[in-house]
Each structure stands twice: as C-alpha cells, then as structure tokens.
XYZ file of C-alpha atoms in Angstrom:
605
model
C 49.265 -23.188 208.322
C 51.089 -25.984 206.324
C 54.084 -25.720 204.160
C 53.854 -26.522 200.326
C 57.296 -26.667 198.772
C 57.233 -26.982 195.005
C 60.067 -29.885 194.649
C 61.948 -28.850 191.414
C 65.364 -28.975 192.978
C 66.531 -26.664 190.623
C 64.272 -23.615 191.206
C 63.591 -23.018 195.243
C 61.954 -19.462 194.239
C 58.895 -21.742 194.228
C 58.893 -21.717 198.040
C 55.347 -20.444 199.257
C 53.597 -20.612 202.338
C 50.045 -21.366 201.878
C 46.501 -21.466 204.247
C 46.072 -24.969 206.249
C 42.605 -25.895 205.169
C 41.907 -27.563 208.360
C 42.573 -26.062 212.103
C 42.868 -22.346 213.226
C 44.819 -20.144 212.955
C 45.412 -19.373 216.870
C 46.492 -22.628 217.571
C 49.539 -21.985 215.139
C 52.876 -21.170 215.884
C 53.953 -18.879 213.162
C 56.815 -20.298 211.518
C 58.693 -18.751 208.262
C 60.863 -21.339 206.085
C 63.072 -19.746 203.956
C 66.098 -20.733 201.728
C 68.614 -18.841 199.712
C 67.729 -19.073 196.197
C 69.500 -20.385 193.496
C 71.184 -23.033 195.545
C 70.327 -27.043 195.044
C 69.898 -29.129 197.940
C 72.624 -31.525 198.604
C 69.911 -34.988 197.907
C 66.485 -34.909 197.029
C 65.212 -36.264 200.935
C 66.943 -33.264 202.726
C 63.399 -31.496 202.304
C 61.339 -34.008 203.470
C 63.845 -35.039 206.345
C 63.553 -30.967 207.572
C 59.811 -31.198 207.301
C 59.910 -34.509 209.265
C 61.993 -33.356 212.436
C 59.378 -30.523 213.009
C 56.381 -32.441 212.336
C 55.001 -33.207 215.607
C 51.428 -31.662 217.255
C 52.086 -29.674 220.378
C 49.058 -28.648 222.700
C 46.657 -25.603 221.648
C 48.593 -23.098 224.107
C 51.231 -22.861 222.071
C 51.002 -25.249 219.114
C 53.270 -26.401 216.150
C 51.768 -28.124 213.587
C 53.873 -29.147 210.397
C 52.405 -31.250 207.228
C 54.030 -32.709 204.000
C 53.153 -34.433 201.485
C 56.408 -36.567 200.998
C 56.622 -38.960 203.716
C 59.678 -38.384 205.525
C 62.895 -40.873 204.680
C 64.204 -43.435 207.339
C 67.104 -41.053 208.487
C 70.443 -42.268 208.182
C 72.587 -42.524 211.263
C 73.128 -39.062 212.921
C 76.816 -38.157 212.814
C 77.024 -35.048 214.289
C 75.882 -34.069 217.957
C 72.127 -33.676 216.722
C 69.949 -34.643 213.966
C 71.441 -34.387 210.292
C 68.159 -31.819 209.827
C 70.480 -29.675 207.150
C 72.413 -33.183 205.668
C 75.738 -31.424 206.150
C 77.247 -33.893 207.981
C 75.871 -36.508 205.196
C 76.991 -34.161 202.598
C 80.754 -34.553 201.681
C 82.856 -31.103 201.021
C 82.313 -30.711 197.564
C 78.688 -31.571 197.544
C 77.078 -28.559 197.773
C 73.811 -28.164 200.587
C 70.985 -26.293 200.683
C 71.452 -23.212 203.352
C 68.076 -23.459 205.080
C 66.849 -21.041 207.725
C 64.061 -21.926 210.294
C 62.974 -18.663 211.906
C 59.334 -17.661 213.632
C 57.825 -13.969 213.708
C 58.598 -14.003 217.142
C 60.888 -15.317 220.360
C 64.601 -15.615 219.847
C 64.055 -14.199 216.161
C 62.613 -11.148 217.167
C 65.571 -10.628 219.622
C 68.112 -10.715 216.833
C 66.320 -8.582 214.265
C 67.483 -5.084 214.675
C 64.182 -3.457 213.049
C 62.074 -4.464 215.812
C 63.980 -6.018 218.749
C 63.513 -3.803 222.358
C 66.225 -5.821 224.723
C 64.677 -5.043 227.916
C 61.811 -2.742 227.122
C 59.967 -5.898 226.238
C 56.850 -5.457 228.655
C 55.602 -8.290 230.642
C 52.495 -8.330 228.294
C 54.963 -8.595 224.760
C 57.420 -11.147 226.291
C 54.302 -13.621 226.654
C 52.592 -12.384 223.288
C 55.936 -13.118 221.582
C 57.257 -16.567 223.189
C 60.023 -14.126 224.901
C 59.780 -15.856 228.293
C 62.798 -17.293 229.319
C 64.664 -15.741 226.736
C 65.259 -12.156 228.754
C 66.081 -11.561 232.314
C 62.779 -10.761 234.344
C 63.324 -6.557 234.602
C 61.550 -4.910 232.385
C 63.215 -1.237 231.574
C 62.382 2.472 229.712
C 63.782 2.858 226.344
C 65.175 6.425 228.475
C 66.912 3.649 230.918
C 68.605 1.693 228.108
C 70.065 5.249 226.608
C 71.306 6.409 230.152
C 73.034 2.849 230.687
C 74.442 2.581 226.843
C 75.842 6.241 227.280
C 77.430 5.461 231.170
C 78.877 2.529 229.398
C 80.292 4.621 226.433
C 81.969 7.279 228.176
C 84.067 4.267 229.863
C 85.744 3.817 226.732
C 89.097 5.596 226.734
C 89.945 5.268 222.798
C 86.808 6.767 220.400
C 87.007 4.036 217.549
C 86.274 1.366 220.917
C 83.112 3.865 220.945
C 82.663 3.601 217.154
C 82.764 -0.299 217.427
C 80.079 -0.152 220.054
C 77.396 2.281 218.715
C 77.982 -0.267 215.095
C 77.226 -2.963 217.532
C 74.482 -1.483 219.011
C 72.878 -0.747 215.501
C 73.010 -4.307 214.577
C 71.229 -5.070 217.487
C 68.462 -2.325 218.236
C 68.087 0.596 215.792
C 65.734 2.465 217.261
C 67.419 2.714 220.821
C 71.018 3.659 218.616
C 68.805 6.522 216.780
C 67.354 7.412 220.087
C 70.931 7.637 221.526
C 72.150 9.767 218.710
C 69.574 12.277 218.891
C 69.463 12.649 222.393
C 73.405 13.129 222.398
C 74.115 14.162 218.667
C 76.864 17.055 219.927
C 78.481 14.433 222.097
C 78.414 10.987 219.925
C 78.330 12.600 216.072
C 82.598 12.759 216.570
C 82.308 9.107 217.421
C 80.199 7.961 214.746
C 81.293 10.232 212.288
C 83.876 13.136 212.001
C 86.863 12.621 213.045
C 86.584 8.782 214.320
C 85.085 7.569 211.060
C 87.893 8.557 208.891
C 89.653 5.996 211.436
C 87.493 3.281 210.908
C 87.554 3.511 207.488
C 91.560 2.985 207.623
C 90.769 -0.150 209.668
C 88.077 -1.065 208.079
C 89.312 -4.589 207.181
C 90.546 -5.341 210.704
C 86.734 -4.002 212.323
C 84.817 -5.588 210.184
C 82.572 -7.660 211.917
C 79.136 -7.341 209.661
C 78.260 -5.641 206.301
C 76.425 -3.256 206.445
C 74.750 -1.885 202.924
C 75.856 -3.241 199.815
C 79.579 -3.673 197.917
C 79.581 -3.456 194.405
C 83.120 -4.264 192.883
C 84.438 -4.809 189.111
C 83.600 -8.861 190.095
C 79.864 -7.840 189.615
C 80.148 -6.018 186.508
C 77.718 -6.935 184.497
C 75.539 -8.238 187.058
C 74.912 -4.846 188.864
C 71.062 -4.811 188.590
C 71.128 -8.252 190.102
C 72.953 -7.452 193.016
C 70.464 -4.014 193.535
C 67.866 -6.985 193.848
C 69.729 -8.720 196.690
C 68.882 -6.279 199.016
C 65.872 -7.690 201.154
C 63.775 -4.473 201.150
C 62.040 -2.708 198.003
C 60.814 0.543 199.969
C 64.762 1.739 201.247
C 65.136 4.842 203.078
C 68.654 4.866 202.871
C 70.994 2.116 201.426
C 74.650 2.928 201.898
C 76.791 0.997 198.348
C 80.142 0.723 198.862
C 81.765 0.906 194.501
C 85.326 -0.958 194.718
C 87.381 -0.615 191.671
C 90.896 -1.442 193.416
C 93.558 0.038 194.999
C 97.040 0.905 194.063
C 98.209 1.391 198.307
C 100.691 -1.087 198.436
C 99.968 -1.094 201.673
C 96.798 -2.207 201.549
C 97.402 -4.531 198.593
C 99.944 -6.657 200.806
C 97.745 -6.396 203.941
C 95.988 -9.741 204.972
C 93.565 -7.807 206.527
C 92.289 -6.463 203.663
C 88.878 -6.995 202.678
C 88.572 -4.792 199.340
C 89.393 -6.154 195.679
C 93.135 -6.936 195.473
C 93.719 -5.601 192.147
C 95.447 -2.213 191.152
C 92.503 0.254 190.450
C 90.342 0.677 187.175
C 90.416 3.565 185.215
C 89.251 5.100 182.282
C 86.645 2.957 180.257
C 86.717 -0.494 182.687
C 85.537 2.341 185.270
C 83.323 4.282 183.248
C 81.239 1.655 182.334
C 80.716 0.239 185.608
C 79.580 3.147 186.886
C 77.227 3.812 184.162
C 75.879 0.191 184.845
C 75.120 0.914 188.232
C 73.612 4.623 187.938
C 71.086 2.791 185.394
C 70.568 -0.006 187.148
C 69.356 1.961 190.394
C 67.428 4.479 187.995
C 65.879 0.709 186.682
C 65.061 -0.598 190.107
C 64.267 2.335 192.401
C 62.640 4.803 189.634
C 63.312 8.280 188.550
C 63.155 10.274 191.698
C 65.863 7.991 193.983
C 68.412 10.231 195.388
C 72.149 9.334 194.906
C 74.648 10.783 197.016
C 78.259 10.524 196.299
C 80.806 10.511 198.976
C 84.593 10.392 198.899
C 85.376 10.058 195.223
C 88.278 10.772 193.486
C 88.605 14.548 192.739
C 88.640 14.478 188.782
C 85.790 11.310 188.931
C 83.310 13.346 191.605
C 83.506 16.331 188.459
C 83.023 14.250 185.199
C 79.986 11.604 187.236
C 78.594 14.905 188.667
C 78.645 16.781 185.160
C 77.555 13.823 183.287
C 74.970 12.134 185.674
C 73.640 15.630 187.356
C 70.889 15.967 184.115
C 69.779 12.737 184.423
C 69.503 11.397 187.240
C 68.907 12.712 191.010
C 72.318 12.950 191.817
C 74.176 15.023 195.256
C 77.892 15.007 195.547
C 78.333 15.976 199.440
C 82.126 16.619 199.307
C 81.688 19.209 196.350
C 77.988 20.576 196.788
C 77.469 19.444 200.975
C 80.334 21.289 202.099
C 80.083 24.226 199.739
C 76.432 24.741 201.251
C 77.755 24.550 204.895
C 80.980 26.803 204.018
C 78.493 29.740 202.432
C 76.057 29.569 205.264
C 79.077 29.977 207.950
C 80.546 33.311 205.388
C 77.078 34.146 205.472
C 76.931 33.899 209.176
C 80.597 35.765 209.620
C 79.611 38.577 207.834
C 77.672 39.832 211.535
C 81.390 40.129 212.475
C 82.635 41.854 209.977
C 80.186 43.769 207.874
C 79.901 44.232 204.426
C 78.401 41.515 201.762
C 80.270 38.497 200.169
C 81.520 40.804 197.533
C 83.089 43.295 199.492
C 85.857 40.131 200.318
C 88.660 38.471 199.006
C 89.290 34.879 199.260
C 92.201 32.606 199.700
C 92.174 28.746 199.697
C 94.946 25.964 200.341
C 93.637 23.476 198.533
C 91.961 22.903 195.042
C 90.538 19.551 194.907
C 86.553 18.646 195.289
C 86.080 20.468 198.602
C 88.079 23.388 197.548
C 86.657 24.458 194.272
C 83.194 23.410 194.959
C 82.996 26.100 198.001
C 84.559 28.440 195.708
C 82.121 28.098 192.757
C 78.813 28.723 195.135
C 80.504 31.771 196.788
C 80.839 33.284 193.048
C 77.411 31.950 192.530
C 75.626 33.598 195.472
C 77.965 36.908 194.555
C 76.638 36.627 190.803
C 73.183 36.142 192.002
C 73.050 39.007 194.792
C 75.220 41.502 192.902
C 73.944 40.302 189.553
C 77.060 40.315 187.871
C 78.335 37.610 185.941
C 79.615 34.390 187.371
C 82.958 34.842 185.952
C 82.985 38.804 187.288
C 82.286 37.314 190.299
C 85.143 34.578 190.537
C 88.156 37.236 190.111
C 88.045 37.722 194.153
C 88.332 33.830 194.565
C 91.834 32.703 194.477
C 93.318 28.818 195.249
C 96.567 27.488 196.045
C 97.192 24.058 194.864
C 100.546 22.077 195.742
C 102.505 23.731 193.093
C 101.586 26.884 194.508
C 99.163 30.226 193.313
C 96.936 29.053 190.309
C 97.166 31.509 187.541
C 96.836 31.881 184.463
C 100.494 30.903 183.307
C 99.748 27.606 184.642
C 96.763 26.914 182.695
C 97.524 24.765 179.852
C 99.127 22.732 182.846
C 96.151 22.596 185.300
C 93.264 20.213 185.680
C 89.782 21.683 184.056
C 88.496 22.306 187.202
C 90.471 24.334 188.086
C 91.032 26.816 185.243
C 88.655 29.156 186.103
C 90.573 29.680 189.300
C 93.900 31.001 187.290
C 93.854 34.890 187.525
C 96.473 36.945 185.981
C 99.315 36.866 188.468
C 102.577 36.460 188.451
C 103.413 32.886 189.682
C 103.962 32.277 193.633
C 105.308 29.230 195.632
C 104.533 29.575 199.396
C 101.237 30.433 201.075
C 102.678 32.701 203.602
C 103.744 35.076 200.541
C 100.245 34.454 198.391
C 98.160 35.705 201.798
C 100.675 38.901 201.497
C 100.059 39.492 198.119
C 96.127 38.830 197.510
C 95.561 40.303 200.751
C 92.563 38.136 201.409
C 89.810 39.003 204.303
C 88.888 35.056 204.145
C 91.194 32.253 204.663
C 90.271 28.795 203.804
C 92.100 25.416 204.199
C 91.187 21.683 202.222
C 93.986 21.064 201.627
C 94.463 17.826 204.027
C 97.714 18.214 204.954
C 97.838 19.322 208.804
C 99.600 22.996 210.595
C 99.859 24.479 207.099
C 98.329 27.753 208.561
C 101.927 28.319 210.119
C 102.225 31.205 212.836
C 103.522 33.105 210.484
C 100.400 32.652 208.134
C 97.726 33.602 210.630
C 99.906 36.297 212.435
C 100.049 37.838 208.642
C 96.114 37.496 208.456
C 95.435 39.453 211.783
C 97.710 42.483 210.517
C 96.059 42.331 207.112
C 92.304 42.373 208.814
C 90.574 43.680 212.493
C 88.617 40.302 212.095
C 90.232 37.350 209.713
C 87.962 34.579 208.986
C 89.830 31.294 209.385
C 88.491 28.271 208.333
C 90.789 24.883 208.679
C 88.116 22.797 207.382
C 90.349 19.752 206.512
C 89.644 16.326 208.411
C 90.430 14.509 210.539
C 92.053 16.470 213.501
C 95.557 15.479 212.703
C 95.242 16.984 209.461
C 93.222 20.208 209.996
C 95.650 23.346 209.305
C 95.866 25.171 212.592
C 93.616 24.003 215.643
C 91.497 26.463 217.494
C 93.965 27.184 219.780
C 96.494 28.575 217.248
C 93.596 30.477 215.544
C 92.614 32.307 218.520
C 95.773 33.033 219.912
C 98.050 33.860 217.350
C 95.335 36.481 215.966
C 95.464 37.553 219.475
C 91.512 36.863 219.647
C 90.283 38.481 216.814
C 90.076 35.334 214.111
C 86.583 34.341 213.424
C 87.300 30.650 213.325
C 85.537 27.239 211.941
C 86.898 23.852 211.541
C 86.236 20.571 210.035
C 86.688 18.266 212.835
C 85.131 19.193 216.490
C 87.143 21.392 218.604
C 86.961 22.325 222.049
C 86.328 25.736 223.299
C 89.294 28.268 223.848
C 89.859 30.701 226.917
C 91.939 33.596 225.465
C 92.584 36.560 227.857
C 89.767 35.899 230.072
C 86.885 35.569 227.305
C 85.292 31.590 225.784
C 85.353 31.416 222.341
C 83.282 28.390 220.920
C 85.028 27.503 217.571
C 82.031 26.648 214.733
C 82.524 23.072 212.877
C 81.737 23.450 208.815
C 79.922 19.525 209.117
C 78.242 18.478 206.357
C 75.549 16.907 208.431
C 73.920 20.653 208.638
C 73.121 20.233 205.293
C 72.705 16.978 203.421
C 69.871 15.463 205.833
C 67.861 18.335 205.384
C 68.797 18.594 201.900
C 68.029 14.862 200.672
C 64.994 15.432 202.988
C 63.523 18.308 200.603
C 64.527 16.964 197.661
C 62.111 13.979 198.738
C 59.599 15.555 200.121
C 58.865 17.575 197.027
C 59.362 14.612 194.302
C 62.191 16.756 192.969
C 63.603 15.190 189.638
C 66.786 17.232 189.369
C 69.515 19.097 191.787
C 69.647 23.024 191.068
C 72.136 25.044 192.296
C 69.870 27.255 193.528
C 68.476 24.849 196.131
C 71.958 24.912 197.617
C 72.333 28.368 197.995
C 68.345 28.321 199.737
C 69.810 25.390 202.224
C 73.155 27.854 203.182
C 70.437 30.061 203.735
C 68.416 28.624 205.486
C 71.176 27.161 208.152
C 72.454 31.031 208.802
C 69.112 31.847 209.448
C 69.265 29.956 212.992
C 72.045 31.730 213.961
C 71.111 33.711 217.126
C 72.640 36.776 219.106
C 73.533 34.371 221.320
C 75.678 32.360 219.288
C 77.113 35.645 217.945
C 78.239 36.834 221.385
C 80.607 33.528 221.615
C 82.176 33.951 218.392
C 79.932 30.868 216.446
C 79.075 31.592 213.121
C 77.512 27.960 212.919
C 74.390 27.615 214.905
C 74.511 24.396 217.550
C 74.887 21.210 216.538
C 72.132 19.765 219.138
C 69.348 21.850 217.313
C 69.955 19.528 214.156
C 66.051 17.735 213.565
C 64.797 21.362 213.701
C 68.119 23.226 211.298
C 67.156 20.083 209.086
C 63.436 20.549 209.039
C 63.814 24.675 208.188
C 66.444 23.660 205.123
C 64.051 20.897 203.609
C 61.185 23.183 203.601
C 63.365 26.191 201.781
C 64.753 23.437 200.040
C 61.607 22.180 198.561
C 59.900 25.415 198.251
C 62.823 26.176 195.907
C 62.652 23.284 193.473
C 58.607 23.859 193.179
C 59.567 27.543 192.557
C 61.755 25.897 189.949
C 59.091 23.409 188.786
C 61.439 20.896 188.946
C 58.441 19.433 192.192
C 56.270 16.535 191.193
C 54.639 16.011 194.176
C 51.074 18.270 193.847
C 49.636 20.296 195.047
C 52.325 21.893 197.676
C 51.843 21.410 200.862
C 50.753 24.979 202.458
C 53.364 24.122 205.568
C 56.638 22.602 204.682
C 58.413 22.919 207.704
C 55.230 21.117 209.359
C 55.492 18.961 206.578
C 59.152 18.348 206.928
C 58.700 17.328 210.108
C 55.655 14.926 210.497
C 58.178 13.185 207.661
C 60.819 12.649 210.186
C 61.912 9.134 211.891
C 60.682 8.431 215.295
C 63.048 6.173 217.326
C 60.687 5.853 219.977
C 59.356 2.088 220.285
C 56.615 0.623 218.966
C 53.599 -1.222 221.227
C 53.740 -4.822 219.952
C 50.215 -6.636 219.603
C-alpha cells in the first residue's frame, strides 16, 4: 500500500490511505498514518520529511514499503537525540506542529490498545502473526491464569481506592480480562469499583486522575456540544460515560490545585438550562431516537425538572430517582415473606426527601394504586418523609419544594425522628438521608416495640454515612429487624444465628433495565416497566435466601437477575407498544442473553 496525502495544509481531513498499484499485498507491513485534524503542520516539508525517514524497502518476510510523490527535503541538522521526523525541535514554541501518530495494526500497537490487547495469552502462533516477538516474555498463559494472578495481586492491597486505581489501570490496558475479573468476582470487587470506594474516588478525583475516560462536557463547550459528541472515535457506542461540568461553589475545591473541574462558581438557571438542552439534542442528533440516557448524581431539584421535561422526548433513565426506587420495591416486595400482608397493609417512614427519597416513595404508591386499584394519591397517605426541618405536612407546604408536596399529610408539625417513628407508627423504616447513625438506639429500639419484624433500610452511601450499620440493626431489635443497606455489609452473628444483611444496589436493576429497553427498540421509559423490573428481581429470591434473613437475592447471580429483568422489561414496553423492534422475539430471556458481552478472548488470524 502507498500513502497519498492531499497537501492543502489547511485541511488534513483529506488524509486517505489508498491501494499500491504495484506489489502485493503480503509483502506489506500494515501501517496506519494518522493526524489530529484541524491542526497545520509547523512548514510545508514536515510531510515529506516523515514520508522520507520511513521510505526504505525491507525484505518480503516482513516488508515496509513507503512511496511519495514529493521528494523528500535535504534535512536540516538533527538537534535532538534522533531525527527531527515531527520538526519539533525545528519548530520554535509558538509555532505550532502537526501531532502525527505512526501506528501499525499490529506489534507494540496492539499491546497498548485495550480493545484487543491479551498480555500474555498471546499464543505462540499470534505473537508471530502480529510482529509480537520480542515484545512479550516467552510464557504464554490462560486468560483464567491472568484473573487468578490480577486477583492474588489485589487482595495485597490494604486500602480499597489502591484497588480502585488498579482495576482503572487494568481497564486501560486489557478490557476483556478486567470484565472477566469482574464477573468472575462481582460480590468481591463491585465495593471496589463501585459502592462504597467510588464515592472516594470521585472526592479525589483530581489527584487520581491519570487518563480520561468518556467524555467532559463543560460551559467552555457550549455551543459546540454536537462537535465534541463527534470527537469520540467510535459511531456504534455501547456505553459512553459524559461527565456535564457547570462549576462548583466548594471552596474547597475551588482553591484546590488539584482540581481538574471548571474553576468557576456553578451555573444556574438559564446558562444551565440551555446547555443541557444543547446536549440532550445534540445526542438525540448524533446517536438517533432510541439512545438511552442515564442520569446519575444530579442535583435533587435538576434530576426532577430534566426528568419531567426530557422523559417525553427523549429515552431518558434517572438511576438515583427511578434505579433505586426499582431496587427498594423489589426488596419490600421481597420482605413481605417476613412479615405478611401486601404493600398496603404498611406504613412508611423516610429520613430523607431528596431524589432517592421521594422517588422510592412515589413507585411504592404506584405499585399500591396499581394492585389495590385505588388512586395514586389514596395510595400516598401511608407514605410519610422527614426532611431536615423535620415531618413534612401540610402546614409546611407553601414552604416546601414541589416535589415534595405530595408528601405533606395533615399532621401537626414534628422536629425529631425518634418522636415522628412514635407517632406514625410505621412498619417500614427508610433512611436517604446521607447523614450517618441517624437511626439512633433509641430509634430502632422504638421500631422493634412498635413491630414483631421492623424493616430497616439505611440505604444511604457510602459506609460512613449509612444510618445504623448491620450490627446496630440486628442487635438493638434484638434480631428481629429485617435489614438492607446501601453500602456492603458483612454478615452478623446475633445469639448464635448468621444473618446476611441485603444491599439495595442499583446495579440489580439498571443493567438489566437499559438492557430491555434496547433490546426491544423502546422509544420511551414507562413507569410500568419499573415496577415489571422490581418484579422481576424478587422473583429470584429463594427459600434459601429467606432462611438467612436476605430479602435481596445474591449479588453473584447478577448476568442471570439482569437477563430475567430485561426480558420482563421488554415484554412490558411491547405490551405498551412503546417496542419498535418487530416482530417479538418468542424468548426474551434467551434473547437477553445471546445479547450479553463475552469477555472471553478472541482467536486472532
């Protein structure tokens, strides 16, 4: 093959690779030449002089054969420790160069791209194939080798962000072996690489950062959104992870050195509202109708209005409001084995009215309105939150946020949780509040008197800041709490019997989720597709798991909970019609999943 380069310094898009018309093909070595666009080369012979260096013939067994047009310029004297190939040295410090990359499809390339590289599960056969000789050590070793040595070397890390740092690394570096690793140890490693020890790296994000990873849309590419979507090297994404920075107003942060975010004091109102409406359209514009966006971690009144606004026209999933609302109701749903009775037969109590709070809230009334069928707002009046100022009722409600007004029952106004859980006299008990060891002794002591069986669930993250640990659950109710948590804990002896505490993790749910939703060529979320995914996760609940307490089925069965949601998932939205993809398939589990990743490695030619 020969290069043709179009010349027109001022538009390198022209860059092609075209057919030799003399020679074969198998006595090429197949080199790629690329170059960031829009950026002019520092002096017209920098082209030629690149072409030039390479252009020698090498012998048939492994040949290089490079042609231009433009003979190559008498090169000036070399000031650096090699050839001027780039002319950086030549170039002075304003003059801007041309950022050239010289890769080939295989050899030390193939090492270093994450997609495809093996490390040491090269076989003999590849490394020669692939101009890896030389560039390994001579073993060759199983992919199952590589994840018994990466987890031996994990579990000699003492401090779990070290272990964080190490499974980002190993990403970057082979893909398939860290997928392999995670589902062959999800119950073990999904603490490390997400809840609790992510919530960590986010807070040192800036002082980790090593490579990006996704893409990082600020207010600095307003206007240029679209173009930025078009940065990112692949069309066909599976998932593409878009960091939205619109400031920050923690001093901290603001004053830190470290920090890598925009130093500016946050947008609101309009700057921030029309930012986001440039990007939802320009992903809509690039990816097409039926691309799935999933919001994480927004601020509790923005998560509402983009969710309200954006939820009938786009495919849109917010996993703190509608993700752990699913998991919640399939763990009530699963509790109910202990304690009888339906969803309506209960009263509920919850620290904490944010996102989290009153999005678990709303699909308990739902499912209550649906099964019962009784209105929704019949079936919010056994539902009541505590915010920060206390009970929310209806004296407050002129003074409340609008998501939370149809929380404010007629009461009369209370300060302290201890003394709302003796007045509503709830059977459930449920913390997101984020503020740690608010279900006091006193609190959960008051529970076990009010019920044979409370239902506990600290569901705030990370550890520090859940409201009681297991511990405290199990003891204080003297063994009768049926307890769940946000962040992993570890099983409790209590009077000679284990109890297995359940973790409300959003992973149940939005994998298998998303996964329907694509599947089916769904065009639009329904609640009613997250009530058939809290379904569907109780469903796997098995004596078993009832005999230890768990009201959340285990965490290592996750590819097959995932596979049962995005079938009922996607047999819900073509119940719907809301399924473009036609006819159904007569198996969706099946079909859910043949549609699942395989980390396994590929056989290279």
């Amino acid at each position: 093959m020969a290069f043709s380069i179009d010349h027109s310094l001022t538009d390198l898009t022209k860059l092609s690779l075209l057919p030799k018309p003399h020679g074969h093909a198998s006595d090429m070595f197949p080199f790629r030449l690329s170059v960031f666009p829009r950026v002019h080369l520092s002096h017209r012979t920098s082209t030629s002089r690149l072409l030039s260096s390479l252009g020698s013939k090498v012998d048939p067994n492994g040949s290089v054969l490079i042609e231009t047009t433009t003979p190559p310029s008498p090169s000036p004297d070399v000031t650096g420790g090699v050839q001027d190939v780039y002319g950086e040295d030549a170039a002075t410090e304003d003059m801007p160069i041309t950022p050239w990359s010289l890769s080939v499809a295989s050899g030390y390339t193939l090492l270093r791209d994450p997609h495809h590289n093996k490390g040491l599960a090269f076989s003999q056969r590849e490394r020669d194939a692939h101009y890896l000789r030389g560039l390994l050590p001579p073993t060759v070793i199983s992919q199952d080798l590589q994840v018994k040595k990466m987890m031996h070397t994990l579990r000699h890390y003492q401090v779990p962000l070290q272990r964080y740092m190490a499974m980002m690394d190993l990403q970057e570096t082979n893909e398939r072996l860290f997928y392999k690793l995670l589902i062959e140890h999800v119950e073990e490693l999904l603490p490390v690489v997400y809840t609790p020890t992510v919530g960590e790296a986010c807070q040192k994000y800036g002082s980790i950062f090593l490579r990006p990873q996704g893409l990082f849309i600020s207010l600095k590419e307003k206007g240029k959104i679209l173009e930025v979507l078009r940065n990112w090297p692949e069309k066909n994404i599976q998932c593409l992870p878009v960091t939205i920075d619109v400031g920050t107003n923690n001093e901290k942060l603001l004053n830190d050195e470290f920090y890598i975010g925009l130093r500016q004091r946050r947008a609101t109102g309009e700057e921030y509202s029309e930012l986001m409406h440039e990007f939802m359209t320009a992903v809509k514009q690039n990816y097409g109708e039926k691309v799935v966006i999933q919001f994480e971690d927004f601020a509790n009144h923005n998560a509402f209005d983009l969710l309200a606004k954006y939820g009938t026209t786009h495919l849109v999933f917010n996993d703190d409001i509608q993700g752990t609302a699913s998991v919640v109701l399939a763990g009530l749903i699963g509790a109910l084995r202990f304690v009888g009775g339906s969803l309506a037969n209960h009263r509920f109590l919850f620290l904490g009215a944010g996102e989290a709070g009153t999005g678990i809230a709303e699909l308990i009334a739902l499912e209550i309105s649906k099964k019962c069928q009784i209105p929704l707002e019949e079936a919010r009046k056994n539902i009541w939150l505590v915010d920060s100022k206390g009970l929310i009722v209806s004296s407050r409600k002129e003074s409340i946020q609008h998501f939370k007004k149809p929380w404010a029952h007629d009461h009369k106004p209370i300060k302290e949780l201890v003394d709302a859980v003796k007045a509503i006299k709830p059977t459930v008990l449920i913390g997101t509040s984020g503020v740690g060891q608010t279900f006091t002794q006193e609190v959960v002591e008051t529970m076990a008197e009010l019920n044979e069986k409370p239902i506990i669930l600290s569901l705030s993250n990370p550890t520090s800041q859940s409201e009681c640990t297991a511990e405290q659950a199990y003891t204080w109710s003297k063994g009768r709490a049926i307890f769940a948590s946000g962040s992993p804990f570890a099983p409790v002896e209590y009077e000679g019997k284990t109890f297995v505490p359940g973790q409300a993790n959003n992973a149940y749910i939005f994998p298998g989720f998303g996964l329907g939703l694509i599947m089916s060529g769904t065009i639009r979320v329904h609640d009613d597709m997250l009530l058939a995914a809290s379904e569907a996760l109780a469903e796997q609940l098995k004596e078993e798991h009832y005999e230890k307490g768990m009201i959340f089925p285990p965490f290592r069965n996750i590819r097959k909970i995932s596979a049962r949601i995005a079938a009922k998932v996607a047999a819900k939205a073509y119940e719907l019609g809301l399924a473009t993809r036609l006819p159904q398939p007569k198996e969706l589990e099946k079909c859910a999943e043949s549609s699942m990743y395989s980390p396994s490695y590929h056989s290279y030619r």
